[in-house]
Short mmCIF file of C-alpha atoms and ligand atoms in Angstrom, two decimals:
data_model
loop_
_atom_site.label_atom_id
_atom_site.label_comp_id
_atom_site.label_asym_id
_atom_site.label_seq_id
_atom_site.Cartn_x
_atom_site.Cartn_y
_atom_site.Cartn_z
CA MET A 1 37.62 21.80 -132.73
CA GLU A 2 37.97 25.51 -131.92
CA GLN A 3 34.60 26.66 -133.32
CA LEU A 4 32.78 24.14 -131.12
CA LYS A 5 34.80 24.97 -128.01
CA ARG A 6 34.12 28.68 -128.51
CA LYS A 7 30.39 27.95 -128.80
CA ILE A 8 30.45 25.86 -125.61
CA ALA A 9 32.34 28.61 -123.77
CA GLU A 10 29.98 31.33 -125.00
CA ASP A 11 26.58 29.62 -125.01
CA GLY A 12 26.91 26.63 -122.66
CA THR A 13 25.63 26.79 -119.09
CA VAL A 14 27.20 24.76 -116.32
CA LEU A 15 24.29 23.33 -114.31
CA SER A 16 26.41 21.43 -111.79
CA ASP A 17 29.90 19.95 -111.46
CA GLU A 18 28.68 17.13 -113.74
CA VAL A 19 26.17 18.62 -116.18
CA LEU A 20 26.62 21.07 -119.04
CA LYS A 21 23.53 22.56 -120.69
CA VAL A 22 23.88 23.14 -124.43
CA ASP A 23 20.21 23.46 -125.33
CA SER A 24 20.79 26.50 -127.50
CA PHE A 25 22.78 24.66 -130.19
CA LEU A 26 22.77 20.87 -129.67
CA ASN A 27 20.14 19.38 -127.34
CA HIS A 28 17.03 21.41 -128.11
CA GLN A 29 17.57 24.27 -130.54
CA ILE A 30 20.09 23.13 -133.16
CA ASP A 31 22.70 25.31 -134.89
CA PRO A 32 22.80 23.89 -138.44
CA GLU A 33 26.01 25.72 -139.46
CA LEU A 34 27.82 24.37 -136.41
CA MET A 35 26.40 20.88 -136.98
CA LEU A 36 27.61 20.99 -140.59
CA ALA A 37 31.10 21.93 -139.38
CA VAL A 38 30.93 19.11 -136.82
CA GLY A 39 29.90 16.67 -139.57
CA GLU A 40 32.79 17.85 -141.76
CA GLU A 41 35.24 17.32 -138.92
CA PHE A 42 34.01 13.75 -138.30
CA ALA A 43 34.07 13.04 -142.05
CA SER A 44 37.67 14.22 -142.33
CA LEU A 45 38.76 12.23 -139.24
CA PHE A 46 37.24 8.98 -140.54
CA GLN A 47 37.65 9.62 -144.30
CA SER A 48 40.14 6.80 -144.86
CA GLU A 49 38.15 4.13 -142.98
CA GLY A 50 35.79 3.15 -145.80
CA ILE A 51 32.74 3.84 -143.63
CA THR A 52 29.48 2.45 -145.08
CA LYS A 53 27.00 3.36 -142.28
CA ILE A 54 26.71 5.78 -139.42
CA VAL A 55 24.89 4.67 -136.27
CA THR A 56 23.63 7.06 -133.61
CA ILE A 57 20.92 7.19 -130.94
CA GLU A 58 17.87 9.40 -130.73
CA SER A 59 17.45 12.23 -130.29
CA SER A 60 20.43 14.55 -129.96
CA GLY A 61 22.86 12.32 -131.85
CA ILE A 62 20.83 12.63 -135.02
CA ALA A 63 21.85 16.15 -136.11
CA PRO A 64 25.63 15.65 -135.99
CA ALA A 65 25.27 12.12 -137.39
CA VAL A 66 23.23 13.27 -140.39
CA MET A 67 25.78 15.97 -141.21
CA ALA A 68 28.62 13.43 -141.01
CA GLY A 69 26.57 11.06 -143.19
CA LEU A 70 26.03 13.83 -145.72
CA LYS A 71 29.75 14.52 -145.90
CA LEU A 72 30.78 10.84 -146.04
CA GLY A 73 27.94 10.00 -148.45
CA VAL A 74 26.54 7.17 -146.31
CA PRO A 75 23.17 6.43 -144.63
CA VAL A 76 22.54 7.21 -140.98
CA ILE A 77 20.67 4.81 -138.66
CA PHE A 78 19.43 6.00 -135.30
CA ALA A 79 18.74 3.58 -132.51
CA ARG A 80 15.28 4.02 -131.03
CA LYS A 81 14.67 4.29 -127.31
CA ARG A 82 10.93 3.81 -127.53
CA GLN A 83 8.84 1.23 -129.31
CA SER A 84 7.89 2.20 -132.84
CA LEU A 85 4.65 1.38 -134.65
CA THR A 86 6.54 0.32 -137.77
CA LEU A 87 9.74 -1.06 -136.29
CA THR A 88 8.48 -4.33 -134.91
CA GLU A 89 10.46 -7.26 -136.21
CA ASN A 90 14.03 -8.35 -136.72
CA LEU A 91 15.26 -6.06 -133.96
CA LEU A 92 18.77 -5.95 -132.54
CA THR A 93 18.59 -4.63 -128.99
CA ALA A 94 20.78 -3.65 -126.08
CA SER A 95 20.05 -2.63 -122.54
CA VAL A 96 21.42 0.78 -121.55
CA TYR A 97 21.68 2.03 -117.99
CA SER A 98 21.85 5.79 -117.47
CA PHE A 99 23.84 6.76 -114.39
CA THR A 100 22.62 10.32 -114.88
CA LYS A 101 18.92 9.41 -114.93
CA LYS A 102 19.17 6.18 -112.90
CA THR A 103 17.05 4.41 -115.47
CA GLU A 104 17.48 1.28 -117.59
CA SER A 105 16.20 1.35 -121.16
CA THR A 106 16.26 -0.86 -124.22
CA ILE A 107 17.59 0.58 -127.46
CA ALA A 108 16.81 -1.03 -130.81
CA ILE A 109 17.90 -1.03 -134.44
CA SER A 110 16.36 -3.11 -137.23
CA ALA A 111 18.73 -5.85 -138.39
CA SER A 112 17.68 -5.11 -141.95
CA HIS A 113 19.79 -1.92 -142.03
CA LEU A 114 23.08 -3.43 -140.83
CA SER A 115 25.01 -6.33 -142.32
CA LYS A 116 28.32 -8.07 -141.75
CA ASP A 117 29.76 -6.13 -144.71
CA ASP A 118 29.20 -2.76 -143.02
CA LYS A 119 31.96 -0.59 -141.59
CA VAL A 120 30.28 1.52 -138.98
CA LEU A 121 31.02 4.90 -137.46
CA VAL A 122 29.11 5.59 -134.23
CA ILE A 123 28.29 9.22 -133.49
CA ASP A 124 26.77 10.71 -130.34
CA ASP A 125 26.34 14.14 -128.81
CA PHE A 126 27.72 13.46 -125.32
CA LEU A 127 30.08 10.89 -123.85
CA ALA A 128 29.58 10.64 -120.10
CA ASN A 129 29.69 7.13 -118.67
CA GLY A 130 29.73 5.47 -122.07
CA GLN A 131 26.64 3.32 -121.58
CA ALA A 132 24.86 4.50 -124.73
CA ALA A 133 28.02 4.03 -126.80
CA LYS A 134 28.52 0.52 -125.41
CA GLY A 135 24.91 -0.36 -126.22
CA LEU A 136 25.42 0.75 -129.81
CA VAL A 137 28.68 -1.22 -130.02
CA SER A 138 26.83 -4.32 -128.81
CA ILE A 139 24.18 -3.91 -131.51
CA ILE A 140 26.86 -3.50 -134.21
CA GLU A 141 28.54 -6.68 -132.94
CA GLN A 142 25.22 -8.55 -133.03
CA ALA A 143 24.87 -7.55 -136.70
CA GLY A 144 28.36 -8.92 -137.37
CA ALA A 145 29.39 -5.49 -138.73
CA LYS A 146 32.80 -3.88 -138.17
CA LEU A 147 33.07 -0.92 -135.80
CA SER A 148 35.54 1.61 -137.23
CA GLY A 149 35.31 4.11 -134.40
CA ILE A 150 33.23 6.49 -132.34
CA GLY A 151 32.82 10.23 -132.92
CA ILE A 152 31.67 12.31 -129.97
CA VAL A 153 30.69 15.98 -130.06
CA ILE A 154 31.27 16.72 -126.34
CA GLU A 155 33.23 14.38 -124.10
CA LYS A 156 33.15 14.83 -120.34
CA SER A 157 36.62 13.43 -119.79
CA PHE A 158 36.20 13.43 -116.00
CA GLN A 159 33.58 10.68 -116.26
CA SER A 160 34.34 7.04 -116.99
CA GLY A 161 33.14 6.62 -120.60
CA ARG A 162 36.32 7.59 -122.46
CA LYS A 163 38.51 5.35 -120.32
CA GLU A 164 36.18 2.37 -120.74
CA LEU A 165 36.04 2.72 -124.53
CA ASP A 166 39.84 3.15 -124.69
CA GLU A 167 40.19 -0.07 -122.69
CA LEU A 168 38.07 -1.88 -125.28
CA GLY A 169 40.56 -0.72 -127.94
CA ILE A 170 37.97 1.43 -129.69
CA ARG A 171 39.10 4.53 -131.60
CA VAL A 172 37.30 7.52 -130.05
CA GLU A 173 37.46 11.01 -131.58
CA SER A 174 35.89 13.73 -129.43
CA LEU A 175 35.64 17.23 -130.87
CA ALA A 176 35.57 18.94 -127.46
CA ARG A 177 37.00 17.30 -124.34
CA ILE A 178 35.97 18.77 -121.02
CA ALA A 179 38.34 18.18 -118.10
CA SER A 180 36.14 19.82 -115.49
CA LEU A 181 32.93 21.72 -114.85
CA ALA A 182 33.93 22.59 -111.29
CA GLY A 183 33.07 26.00 -109.94
CA GLY A 184 30.63 26.69 -112.76
CA LYS A 185 33.49 26.90 -115.26
CA VAL A 186 34.14 24.84 -118.38
CA THR A 187 37.78 23.76 -118.50
CA PHE A 188 38.88 21.94 -121.65
CA LEU A 189 41.42 19.13 -121.43
CA GLU A 190 43.99 21.00 -123.55
CA GLU A 191 44.02 23.88 -121.03
CA VAL A 192 44.85 21.43 -118.24
CA ARG A 193 47.71 19.85 -120.21
CA SER A 194 49.33 23.06 -121.46
P1 G4P B 1 26.26 7.69 -121.05
O1 G4P B 1 25.46 7.13 -122.18
O2 G4P B 1 27.58 8.27 -121.53
O3 G4P B 1 26.45 6.69 -119.94
O4 G4P B 1 25.48 8.93 -120.50
P2 G4P B 1 24.37 9.12 -119.37
O5 G4P B 1 23.59 7.87 -119.20
O6 G4P B 1 25.09 9.71 -118.21
O7 G4P B 1 23.48 10.21 -120.09
C1 G4P B 1 22.13 10.06 -120.39
C2 G4P B 1 21.65 11.20 -121.24
O8 G4P B 1 22.15 12.44 -120.73
C3 G4P B 1 22.06 11.18 -122.68
O9 G4P B 1 21.13 11.91 -123.43
C4 G4P B 1 23.36 11.99 -122.66
O10 G4P B 1 23.69 12.50 -123.93
C5 G4P B 1 22.98 13.07 -121.73
N1 G4P B 1 24.04 13.74 -121.02
C6 G4P B 1 24.98 13.20 -120.20
N2 G4P B 1 25.72 14.17 -119.65
C7 G4P B 1 25.24 15.35 -120.14
C8 G4P B 1 25.61 16.72 -119.93
O11 G4P B 1 26.53 17.09 -119.19
N3 G4P B 1 24.87 17.63 -120.61
C9 G4P B 1 23.86 17.30 -121.45
N4 G4P B 1 23.23 18.30 -122.07
N5 G4P B 1 23.47 16.04 -121.65
C10 G4P B 1 24.18 15.07 -121.00
P3 G4P B 1 19.62 11.44 -123.70
O12 G4P B 1 18.84 11.29 -122.47
O13 G4P B 1 19.74 10.24 -124.56
O14 G4P B 1 19.04 12.68 -124.45
P4 G4P B 1 18.77 13.05 -125.95
O15 G4P B 1 19.82 12.40 -126.80
O16 G4P B 1 17.41 12.51 -126.25
O17 G4P B 1 18.88 14.52 -125.99
#
């Protein structure tokens, strides 16, 4: 998606060979116009799948997921990372290890919002090692729902997540694929191939 790649090139900051900061439009301040365009792109990619629910994870997955939900006309559920006062029973959970933060956390979704009749699109802001995505896939499986695919805003293709999801036979659509952050420079996968 050219508009997104331009934004990453112009406003993203490479913090290290592994980490890209996009706080000005995705992870802290949010660019609503860009998020709407991102949502439209996901909606068009998964239009023919008969999606009934979108599942994401708090907090940065919510903006692109809501825009995709708006365009597909379906509800959006976000997995919680912290205990909620009101979300206390009937929970589907998965354990997620973050290689970046070296922490293990439990994510949860109420079983009352997912059923075996649902066709689910998972959306997240970043794909790094794929642990969050796998946790969401596990929760969807526990609900007996069908996973139609995963939409990612920014994929770091040099980390293991994409490969692992491909190996599980999951359809993954990433709107920007980053081949490398080496030398403080963002190199997109297409530039490496061409
Ligand atoms: P994984 O799920 O793919 O295995 O990712 P990992 O554990 O490595 O990442 C943990 C958190 O860091 C996630 O956000 C993920 O989106 C984010 N992240 C990973 N790589 C980058 C990066 O290069 N840049 C930025 N900006 N974020 C990255 P989180 O902690 O859940 O944060 P949030 O959703 O509450 O914002």
